[in-house]
Amino acid sequence: MVDYPDNAQAEHMVKTQIRSRGIHDAAVLNVMRKLPRHLFISGKSRDVAYGDYPISIGHGQTISQPYIVAYMTQALHLKGDEKVLEIGTGSGYQTAVLATLCKQVYTVEVIDVLLKNAERLLNAFGYTNIKYKHGDGSKGWPEHAPFDRIIVTAAAETIPVALKKQLSDNGILVIPVGDYKRYQDLLVVRKIGDSYQTEESIGCRFVPLMQG
Ligand code: SAH
């Protein structure tokens, strides 16, 4: 597992934005307390990397707000032995959180330059349990399915059928669904046998999931 030095800004972020709002999964809090979020952001925005909001990463995309990263990760209930599919690599920050808490991450990003930057950074940090794919993640990654967990970090109008199909039994899918121009509901979908149970959780706001 990759370890990082103590990070006062990240600790403050976890205390004031995440723990204070009820996120209690110790493993999630621990990784976010140390992970150097500023290194996933370039230019002037790096100065505000630990702020309580999403930040531009170029190409019309954003790194998610820290609280949202924590909330979605907690909703996945990771124990450490899971195979996780992530749609929307973006900066790679969420990818690093996942890679610390599960066995293997498969991440798909539609903008090649973002994928390459994230891959370079995560390799430099020393992660060896992440596989990267350039393409439309709404189709999932059938060659590696099924996945114990799937997380989508862009707003879908409806849940892509391919993603539901690629969940393993007792698998969990976390995905923002709704109008990308307004707010979305974060849905938590559980596959139980042949059926799916869907729960609405918090409201959120994501950039759109581009579908080909
Ligand atoms: N979780 C990341 C990125 C969030 S922004 C972070 O916090 O940094 C959403 C990302 O989803 C963007 O990088 C965008 O390019 C990507 N994306 C949008 N539609 C996609 C699709 N169909 N397949 C894969 N990635 C997609």
PDB file of C-alpha atoms and ligand atoms in Angstrom:
ATOM      1  CA  MET A   1       0.000   0.000   0.000  1.00  0.00           C
ATOM      2  CA  VAL A   2       1.238   3.476  -0.849  1.00  0.00           C
ATOM      3  CA  ASP A   3       1.895   5.590   2.240  1.00  0.00           C
ATOM      4  CA  TYR A   4       2.125   9.366   2.370  1.00  0.00           C
ATOM      5  CA  PRO A   5       3.650  11.792   4.850  1.00  0.00           C
ATOM      6  CA  ASP A   6       1.398  13.622   7.314  1.00  0.00           C
ATOM      7  CA  ASN A   7      -0.640  16.309   5.606  1.00  0.00           C
ATOM      8  CA  ALA A   8      -2.006  19.079   7.828  1.00  0.00           C
ATOM      9  CA  GLN A   9      -4.251  20.534   5.116  1.00  0.00           C
ATOM     10  CA  ALA A  10      -5.788  17.164   4.336  1.00  0.00           C
ATOM     11  CA  GLU A  11      -6.323  16.495   8.053  1.00  0.00           C
ATOM     12  CA  HIS A  12      -8.090  19.806   8.446  1.00  0.00           C
ATOM     13  CA  MET A  13     -10.212  19.060   5.359  1.00  0.00           C
ATOM     14  CA  VAL A  14     -11.291  15.693   6.770  1.00  0.00           C
ATOM     15  CA  LYS A  15     -12.112  17.152  10.161  1.00  0.00           C
ATOM     16  CA  THR A  16     -14.092  20.185   9.013  1.00  0.00           C
ATOM     17  CA  GLN A  17     -15.732  18.984   5.782  1.00  0.00           C
ATOM     18  CA  ILE A  18     -16.069  15.223   6.048  1.00  0.00           C
ATOM     19  CA  ARG A  19     -16.116  13.883   9.601  1.00  0.00           C
ATOM     20  CA  SER A  20     -18.181  16.834  10.775  1.00  0.00           C
ATOM     21  CA  ARG A  21     -20.826  15.924   8.180  1.00  0.00           C
ATOM     22  CA  GLY A  22     -21.211  12.387   9.403  1.00  0.00           C
ATOM     23  CA  ILE A  23     -18.814  10.280   7.334  1.00  0.00           C
ATOM     24  CA  HIS A  24     -17.655   7.618   9.797  1.00  0.00           C
ATOM     25  CA  ASP A  25     -15.841   4.928   7.761  1.00  0.00           C
ATOM     26  CA  ALA A  26     -12.399   5.022   9.405  1.00  0.00           C
ATOM     27  CA  ALA A  27     -10.600   3.627   6.356  1.00  0.00           C
ATOM     28  CA  VAL A  28     -12.063   6.331   4.105  1.00  0.00           C
ATOM     29  CA  LEU A  29     -11.164   9.069   6.598  1.00  0.00           C
ATOM     30  CA  ASN A  30      -7.635   7.702   6.992  1.00  0.00           C
ATOM     31  CA  VAL A  31      -6.779   7.665   3.305  1.00  0.00           C
ATOM     32  CA  MET A  32      -8.201  11.134   2.715  1.00  0.00           C
ATOM     33  CA  ARG A  33      -6.259  12.483   5.733  1.00  0.00           C
ATOM     34  CA  LYS A  34      -2.986  11.844   3.973  1.00  0.00           C
ATOM     35  CA  LEU A  35      -3.588  11.756   0.222  1.00  0.00           C
ATOM     36  CA  PRO A  36      -1.886  14.811  -1.364  1.00  0.00           C
ATOM     37  CA  ARG A  37      -4.950  16.247  -3.128  1.00  0.00           C
ATOM     38  CA  HIS A  38      -2.982  19.277  -4.373  1.00  0.00           C
ATOM     39  CA  LEU A  39      -0.854  17.069  -6.613  1.00  0.00           C
ATOM     40  CA  PHE A  40      -3.965  16.076  -8.594  1.00  0.00           C
ATOM     41  CA  ILE A  41      -4.596  19.727  -9.494  1.00  0.00           C
ATOM     42  CA  SER A  42      -2.356  21.986 -11.575  1.00  0.00           C
ATOM     43  CA  GLY A  43      -1.825  25.725 -11.916  1.00  0.00           C
ATOM     44  CA  LYS A  44      -3.150  28.359  -9.548  1.00  0.00           C
ATOM     45  CA  SER A  45      -6.037  26.183  -8.324  1.00  0.00           C
ATOM     46  CA  ARG A  46      -3.474  24.069  -6.483  1.00  0.00           C
ATOM     47  CA  ASP A  47      -3.528  26.738  -3.763  1.00  0.00           C
ATOM     48  CA  VAL A  48      -7.179  25.973  -3.006  1.00  0.00           C
ATOM     49  CA  ALA A  49      -6.931  22.211  -3.519  1.00  0.00           C
ATOM     50  CA  TYR A  50      -8.342  21.409  -0.057  1.00  0.00           C
ATOM     51  CA  GLY A  51     -11.360  23.720  -0.368  1.00  0.00           C
ATOM     52  CA  ASP A  52     -14.938  22.551   0.105  1.00  0.00           C
ATOM     53  CA  TYR A  53     -15.859  22.516  -3.600  1.00  0.00           C
ATOM     54  CA  PRO A  54     -15.065  20.869  -6.939  1.00  0.00           C
ATOM     55  CA  ILE A  55     -12.140  22.390  -8.881  1.00  0.00           C
ATOM     56  CA  SER A  56     -11.461  22.605 -12.609  1.00  0.00           C
ATOM     57  CA  ILE A  57      -8.954  20.108 -14.013  1.00  0.00           C
ATOM     58  CA  GLY A  58      -9.228  21.465 -17.579  1.00  0.00           C
ATOM     59  CA  HIS A  59     -11.120  20.078 -20.595  1.00  0.00           C
ATOM     60  CA  GLY A  60     -14.398  21.207 -19.004  1.00  0.00           C
ATOM     61  CA  GLN A  61     -13.998  18.653 -16.174  1.00  0.00           C
ATOM     62  CA  THR A  62     -13.647  18.909 -12.405  1.00  0.00           C
ATOM     63  CA  ILE A  63     -12.124  17.034  -9.469  1.00  0.00           C
ATOM     64  CA  SER A  64     -15.046  16.219  -7.184  1.00  0.00           C
ATOM     65  CA  GLN A  65     -15.632  18.011  -3.883  1.00  0.00           C
ATOM     66  CA  PRO A  66     -13.836  16.151  -1.045  1.00  0.00           C
ATOM     67  CA  TYR A  67     -17.090  15.415   0.809  1.00  0.00           C
ATOM     68  CA  ILE A  68     -18.613  13.816  -2.288  1.00  0.00           C
ATOM     69  CA  VAL A  69     -15.538  11.605  -2.779  1.00  0.00           C
ATOM     70  CA  ALA A  70     -15.831  10.485   0.857  1.00  0.00           C
ATOM     71  CA  TYR A  71     -19.589   9.949   0.674  1.00  0.00           C
ATOM     72  CA  MET A  72     -19.454   7.870  -2.509  1.00  0.00           C
ATOM     73  CA  THR A  73     -16.536   5.806  -1.259  1.00  0.00           C
ATOM     74  CA  GLN A  74     -18.254   5.069   2.054  1.00  0.00           C
ATOM     75  CA  ALA A  75     -21.379   4.016   0.130  1.00  0.00           C
ATOM     76  CA  LEU A  76     -19.299   1.328  -1.609  1.00  0.00           C
ATOM     77  CA  HIS A  77     -18.615  -0.446   1.733  1.00  0.00           C
ATOM     78  CA  LEU A  78     -15.134  -1.589   0.733  1.00  0.00           C
ATOM     79  CA  LYS A  79     -13.482  -4.287   2.822  1.00  0.00           C
ATOM     80  CA  GLY A  80     -10.283  -4.651   0.834  1.00  0.00           C
ATOM     81  CA  ASP A  81     -10.799  -7.655  -1.423  1.00  0.00           C
ATOM     82  CA  GLU A  82     -13.040  -6.091  -4.076  1.00  0.00           C
ATOM     83  CA  LYS A  83     -12.653  -5.573  -7.797  1.00  0.00           C
ATOM     84  CA  VAL A  84     -13.911  -2.043  -8.509  1.00  0.00           C
ATOM     85  CA  LEU A  85     -14.852  -0.380 -11.803  1.00  0.00           C
ATOM     86  CA  GLU A  86     -14.592   3.421 -11.834  1.00  0.00           C
ATOM     87  CA  ILE A  87     -16.105   5.471 -14.654  1.00  0.00           C
ATOM     88  CA  GLY A  88     -14.598   8.965 -15.012  1.00  0.00           C
ATOM     89  CA  THR A  89     -10.931   8.843 -13.954  1.00  0.00           C
ATOM     90  CA  GLY A  90     -10.554  12.630 -14.269  1.00  0.00           C
ATOM     91  CA  SER A  91      -7.716  13.772 -12.003  1.00  0.00           C
ATOM     92  CA  GLY A  92      -7.212  10.280 -10.559  1.00  0.00           C
ATOM     93  CA  TYR A  93      -7.894  11.433  -6.973  1.00  0.00           C
ATOM     94  CA  GLN A  94     -10.928   9.188  -6.448  1.00  0.00           C
ATOM     95  CA  THR A  95      -8.974   6.412  -8.195  1.00  0.00           C
ATOM     96  CA  ALA A  96      -6.195   6.698  -5.585  1.00  0.00           C
ATOM     97  CA  VAL A  97      -8.730   6.545  -2.744  1.00  0.00           C
ATOM     98  CA  LEU A  98     -10.263   3.389  -4.251  1.00  0.00           C
ATOM     99  CA  ALA A  99      -6.910   1.743  -4.968  1.00  0.00           C
ATOM    100  CA  THR A 100      -5.964   2.132  -1.302  1.00  0.00           C
ATOM    101  CA  LEU A 101      -9.170   0.504  -0.076  1.00  0.00           C
ATOM    102  CA  CYS A 102      -9.774  -2.370  -2.496  1.00  0.00           C
ATOM    103  CA  LYS A 103      -7.860  -5.089  -4.306  1.00  0.00           C
ATOM    104  CA  GLN A 104      -8.020  -3.973  -7.934  1.00  0.00           C
ATOM    105  CA  VAL A 105      -9.339  -0.855  -9.699  1.00  0.00           C
ATOM    106  CA  TYR A 106     -10.387  -0.713 -13.351  1.00  0.00           C
ATOM    107  CA  THR A 107     -10.784   2.924 -14.374  1.00  0.00           C
ATOM    108  CA  VAL A 108     -12.253   4.241 -17.627  1.00  0.00           C
ATOM    109  CA  GLU A 109     -11.945   7.826 -18.907  1.00  0.00           C
ATOM    110  CA  VAL A 110     -13.268   9.277 -22.168  1.00  0.00           C
ATOM    111  CA  ILE A 111     -10.726  12.144 -22.414  1.00  0.00           C
ATOM    112  CA  ASP A 112      -7.401  10.539 -23.277  1.00  0.00           C
ATOM    113  CA  VAL A 113      -5.141  13.323 -22.017  1.00  0.00           C
ATOM    114  CA  LEU A 114      -6.794  13.243 -18.574  1.00  0.00           C
ATOM    115  CA  LEU A 115      -6.391   9.464 -18.460  1.00  0.00           C
ATOM    116  CA  LYS A 116      -2.702   9.659 -19.405  1.00  0.00           C
ATOM    117  CA  ASN A 117      -2.001  12.368 -16.813  1.00  0.00           C
ATOM    118  CA  ALA A 118      -3.749  10.413 -14.081  1.00  0.00           C
ATOM    119  CA  GLU A 119      -1.946   7.221 -15.054  1.00  0.00           C
ATOM    120  CA  ARG A 120       1.444   8.931 -14.978  1.00  0.00           C
ATOM    121  CA  LEU A 121       0.759  10.442 -11.553  1.00  0.00           C
ATOM    122  CA  LEU A 122      -0.631   7.262  -9.979  1.00  0.00           C
ATOM    123  CA  ASN A 123       2.281   5.228 -11.356  1.00  0.00           C
ATOM    124  CA  ALA A 124       4.703   7.769  -9.891  1.00  0.00           C
ATOM    125  CA  PHE A 125       2.988   7.377  -6.500  1.00  0.00           C
ATOM    126  CA  GLY A 126       3.563   3.631  -6.762  1.00  0.00           C
ATOM    127  CA  TYR A 127       0.057   2.171  -7.274  1.00  0.00           C
ATOM    128  CA  THR A 128       0.262  -1.236  -8.904  1.00  0.00           C
ATOM    129  CA  ASN A 129      -3.406  -2.292  -8.660  1.00  0.00           C
ATOM    130  CA  ILE A 130      -4.996   0.028 -11.241  1.00  0.00           C
ATOM    131  CA  LYS A 131      -5.819  -0.763 -14.867  1.00  0.00           C
ATOM    132  CA  TYR A 132      -6.608   2.114 -17.218  1.00  0.00           C
ATOM    133  CA  LYS A 133      -8.837   2.301 -20.274  1.00  0.00           C
ATOM    134  CA  HIS A 134      -9.619   5.116 -22.689  1.00  0.00           C
ATOM    135  CA  GLY A 135     -13.203   5.039 -23.914  1.00  0.00           C
ATOM    136  CA  ASP A 136     -16.890   5.423 -23.138  1.00  0.00           C
ATOM    137  CA  GLY A 137     -17.379   4.075 -19.646  1.00  0.00           C
ATOM    138  CA  SER A 138     -21.154   3.847 -19.971  1.00  0.00           C
ATOM    139  CA  LYS A 139     -20.412   0.539 -21.702  1.00  0.00           C
ATOM    140  CA  GLY A 140     -18.433  -0.641 -18.688  1.00  0.00           C
ATOM    141  CA  TRP A 141     -15.435  -2.921 -19.224  1.00  0.00           C
ATOM    142  CA  PRO A 142     -16.994  -6.252 -20.259  1.00  0.00           C
ATOM    143  CA  GLU A 143     -13.683  -8.123 -20.557  1.00  0.00           C
ATOM    144  CA  HIS A 144     -13.111  -7.779 -16.809  1.00  0.00           C
ATOM    145  CA  ALA A 145     -16.718  -8.067 -15.584  1.00  0.00           C
ATOM    146  CA  PRO A 146     -18.263  -8.828 -13.198  1.00  0.00           C
ATOM    147  CA  PHE A 147     -17.262  -6.135 -10.685  1.00  0.00           C
ATOM    148  CA  ASP A 148     -17.992  -6.162  -6.964  1.00  0.00           C
ATOM    149  CA  ARG A 149     -18.410  -2.406  -6.996  1.00  0.00           C
ATOM    150  CA  ILE A 150     -18.991   0.220  -9.696  1.00  0.00           C
ATOM    151  CA  ILE A 151     -18.666   3.962  -9.145  1.00  0.00           C
ATOM    152  CA  VAL A 152     -19.616   6.557 -11.743  1.00  0.00           C
ATOM    153  CA  THR A 153     -18.347  10.101 -11.187  1.00  0.00           C
ATOM    154  CA  ALA A 154     -20.318  11.828 -13.956  1.00  0.00           C
ATOM    155  CA  ALA A 155     -24.062  12.466 -14.190  1.00  0.00           C
ATOM    156  CA  ALA A 156     -26.144   9.963 -16.175  1.00  0.00           C
ATOM    157  CA  GLU A 157     -29.700  10.621 -17.389  1.00  0.00           C
ATOM    158  CA  THR A 158     -30.559   7.032 -16.592  1.00  0.00           C
ATOM    159  CA  ILE A 159     -28.494   4.148 -15.251  1.00  0.00           C
ATOM    160  CA  PRO A 160     -26.590   2.583 -18.185  1.00  0.00           C
ATOM    161  CA  VAL A 161     -27.863  -0.992 -18.572  1.00  0.00           C
ATOM    162  CA  ALA A 162     -24.354  -2.312 -19.294  1.00  0.00           C
ATOM    163  CA  LEU A 163     -23.182  -1.191 -15.860  1.00  0.00           C
ATOM    164  CA  LYS A 164     -25.993  -2.965 -14.027  1.00  0.00           C
ATOM    165  CA  LYS A 165     -25.251  -6.095 -16.028  1.00  0.00           C
ATOM    166  CA  GLN A 166     -21.570  -5.986 -15.056  1.00  0.00           C
ATOM    167  CA  LEU A 167     -22.266  -6.013 -11.295  1.00  0.00           C
ATOM    168  CA  SER A 168     -21.568  -9.216  -9.428  1.00  0.00           C
ATOM    169  CA  ASP A 169     -24.108 -10.764  -7.097  1.00  0.00           C
ATOM    170  CA  ASN A 170     -24.378  -8.589  -3.953  1.00  0.00           C
ATOM    171  CA  GLY A 171     -22.511  -5.914  -5.902  1.00  0.00           C
ATOM    172  CA  ILE A 172     -23.052  -2.182  -5.347  1.00  0.00           C
ATOM    173  CA  LEU A 173     -23.250   0.576  -7.975  1.00  0.00           C
ATOM    174  CA  VAL A 174     -23.029   4.241  -6.935  1.00  0.00           C
ATOM    175  CA  ILE A 175     -24.070   6.717  -9.610  1.00  0.00           C
ATOM    176  CA  PRO A 176     -25.453  10.269  -9.874  1.00  0.00           C
ATOM    177  CA  VAL A 177     -28.640  10.219 -11.969  1.00  0.00           C
ATOM    178  CA  GLY A 178     -30.619  13.190 -13.216  1.00  0.00           C
ATOM    179  CA  ASP A 179     -30.446  16.309 -15.350  1.00  0.00           C
ATOM    180  CA  TYR A 180     -26.793  17.367 -15.573  1.00  0.00           C
ATOM    181  CA  LYS A 181     -27.795  21.006 -15.989  1.00  0.00           C
ATOM    182  CA  ARG A 182     -29.422  20.920 -12.557  1.00  0.00           C
ATOM    183  CA  TYR A 183     -28.937  18.606  -9.607  1.00  0.00           C
ATOM    184  CA  GLN A 184     -28.794  14.829  -9.545  1.00  0.00           C
ATOM    185  CA  ASP A 185     -29.690  12.202  -6.989  1.00  0.00           C
ATOM    186  CA  LEU A 186     -26.897   9.949  -5.927  1.00  0.00           C
ATOM    187  CA  LEU A 187     -28.281   6.440  -6.371  1.00  0.00           C
ATOM    188  CA  VAL A 188     -26.985   3.360  -4.595  1.00  0.00           C
ATOM    189  CA  VAL A 189     -27.991   0.206  -6.466  1.00  0.00           C
ATOM    190  CA  ARG A 190     -27.538  -3.289  -5.009  1.00  0.00           C
ATOM    191  CA  LYS A 191     -27.748  -6.416  -7.086  1.00  0.00           C
ATOM    192  CA  ILE A 192     -29.433  -9.231  -5.193  1.00  0.00           C
ATOM    193  CA  GLY A 193     -29.834 -12.370  -7.265  1.00  0.00           C
ATOM    194  CA  ASP A 194     -31.582 -11.272 -10.440  1.00  0.00           C
ATOM    195  CA  SER A 195     -33.061  -8.117  -8.973  1.00  0.00           C
ATOM    196  CA  TYR A 196     -31.783  -4.631  -8.239  1.00  0.00           C
ATOM    197  CA  GLN A 197     -32.637  -2.535  -5.177  1.00  0.00           C
ATOM    198  CA  THR A 198     -32.197   1.183  -5.667  1.00  0.00           C
ATOM    199  CA  GLU A 199     -31.891   3.711  -2.866  1.00  0.00           C
ATOM    200  CA  GLU A 200     -31.737   7.465  -3.266  1.00  0.00           C
ATOM    201  CA  SER A 201     -29.219   9.218  -1.062  1.00  0.00           C
ATOM    202  CA  ILE A 202     -28.003  12.802  -1.246  1.00  0.00           C
ATOM    203  CA  GLY A 203     -28.414  15.416  -3.964  1.00  0.00           C
ATOM    204  CA  CYS A 204     -25.265  16.212  -5.896  1.00  0.00           C
ATOM    205  CA  ARG A 205     -23.966  17.990  -8.956  1.00  0.00           C
ATOM    206  CA  PHE A 206     -21.682  16.383 -11.545  1.00  0.00           C
ATOM    207  CA  VAL A 207     -20.466  17.079 -15.062  1.00  0.00           C
ATOM    208  CA  PRO A 208     -22.373  14.995 -17.650  1.00  0.00           C
ATOM    209  CA  LEU A 209     -21.583  11.398 -18.522  1.00  0.00           C
ATOM    210  CA  MET A 210     -20.846  11.545 -22.251  1.00  0.00           C
ATOM    211  CA  GLN A 211     -22.534   8.687 -24.034  1.00  0.00           C
ATOM    212  CA  GLY A 212     -21.569   7.577 -27.529  1.00  0.00           C
TER     213      GLY A 212
HETATM  214  N1  SAH B   1     -13.645  11.512 -10.232  1.00  0.00           N
HETATM  215  C1  SAH B   1     -12.792  12.371 -10.996  1.00  0.00           C
HETATM  216  C2  SAH B   1     -13.460  13.079 -12.157  1.00  0.00           C
HETATM  217  C3  SAH B   1     -14.759  13.705 -12.017  1.00  0.00           C
HETATM  218  S1  SAH B   1     -15.240  14.633 -13.471  1.00  0.00           S
HETATM  219  C4  SAH B   1     -12.111  13.347 -10.096  1.00  0.00           C
HETATM  220  O1  SAH B   1     -12.585  13.600  -8.991  1.00  0.00           O
HETATM  221  O2  SAH B   1     -11.098  13.891 -10.514  1.00  0.00           O
HETATM  222  C5  SAH B   1     -15.979  13.372 -14.453  1.00  0.00           C
HETATM  223  C6  SAH B   1     -15.027  12.676 -15.389  1.00  0.00           C
HETATM  224  O3  SAH B   1     -15.806  11.745 -16.149  1.00  0.00           O
HETATM  225  C7  SAH B   1     -14.370  13.598 -16.405  1.00  0.00           C
HETATM  226  O4  SAH B   1     -12.980  13.397 -16.402  1.00  0.00           O
HETATM  227  C8  SAH B   1     -14.981  13.172 -17.729  1.00  0.00           C
HETATM  228  O5  SAH B   1     -14.130  13.323 -18.841  1.00  0.00           O
HETATM  229  C9  SAH B   1     -15.332  11.722 -17.467  1.00  0.00           C
HETATM  230  N2  SAH B   1     -16.373  11.156 -18.334  1.00  0.00           N
HETATM  231  C10 SAH B   1     -17.488  11.743 -18.794  1.00  0.00           C
HETATM  232  N3  SAH B   1     -18.209  10.891 -19.543  1.00  0.00           N
HETATM  233  C11 SAH B   1     -17.511   9.719 -19.555  1.00  0.00           C
HETATM  234  C12 SAH B   1     -17.729   8.454 -20.158  1.00  0.00           C
HETATM  235  N4  SAH B   1     -18.807   8.202 -20.912  1.00  0.00           N
HETATM  236  N5  SAH B   1     -16.816   7.484 -19.966  1.00  0.00           N
HETATM  237  C13 SAH B   1     -15.704   7.702 -19.200  1.00  0.00           C
HETATM  238  N6  SAH B   1     -15.449   8.882 -18.605  1.00  0.00           N
HETATM  239  C14 SAH B   1     -16.335   9.884 -18.781  1.00  0.00           C
END
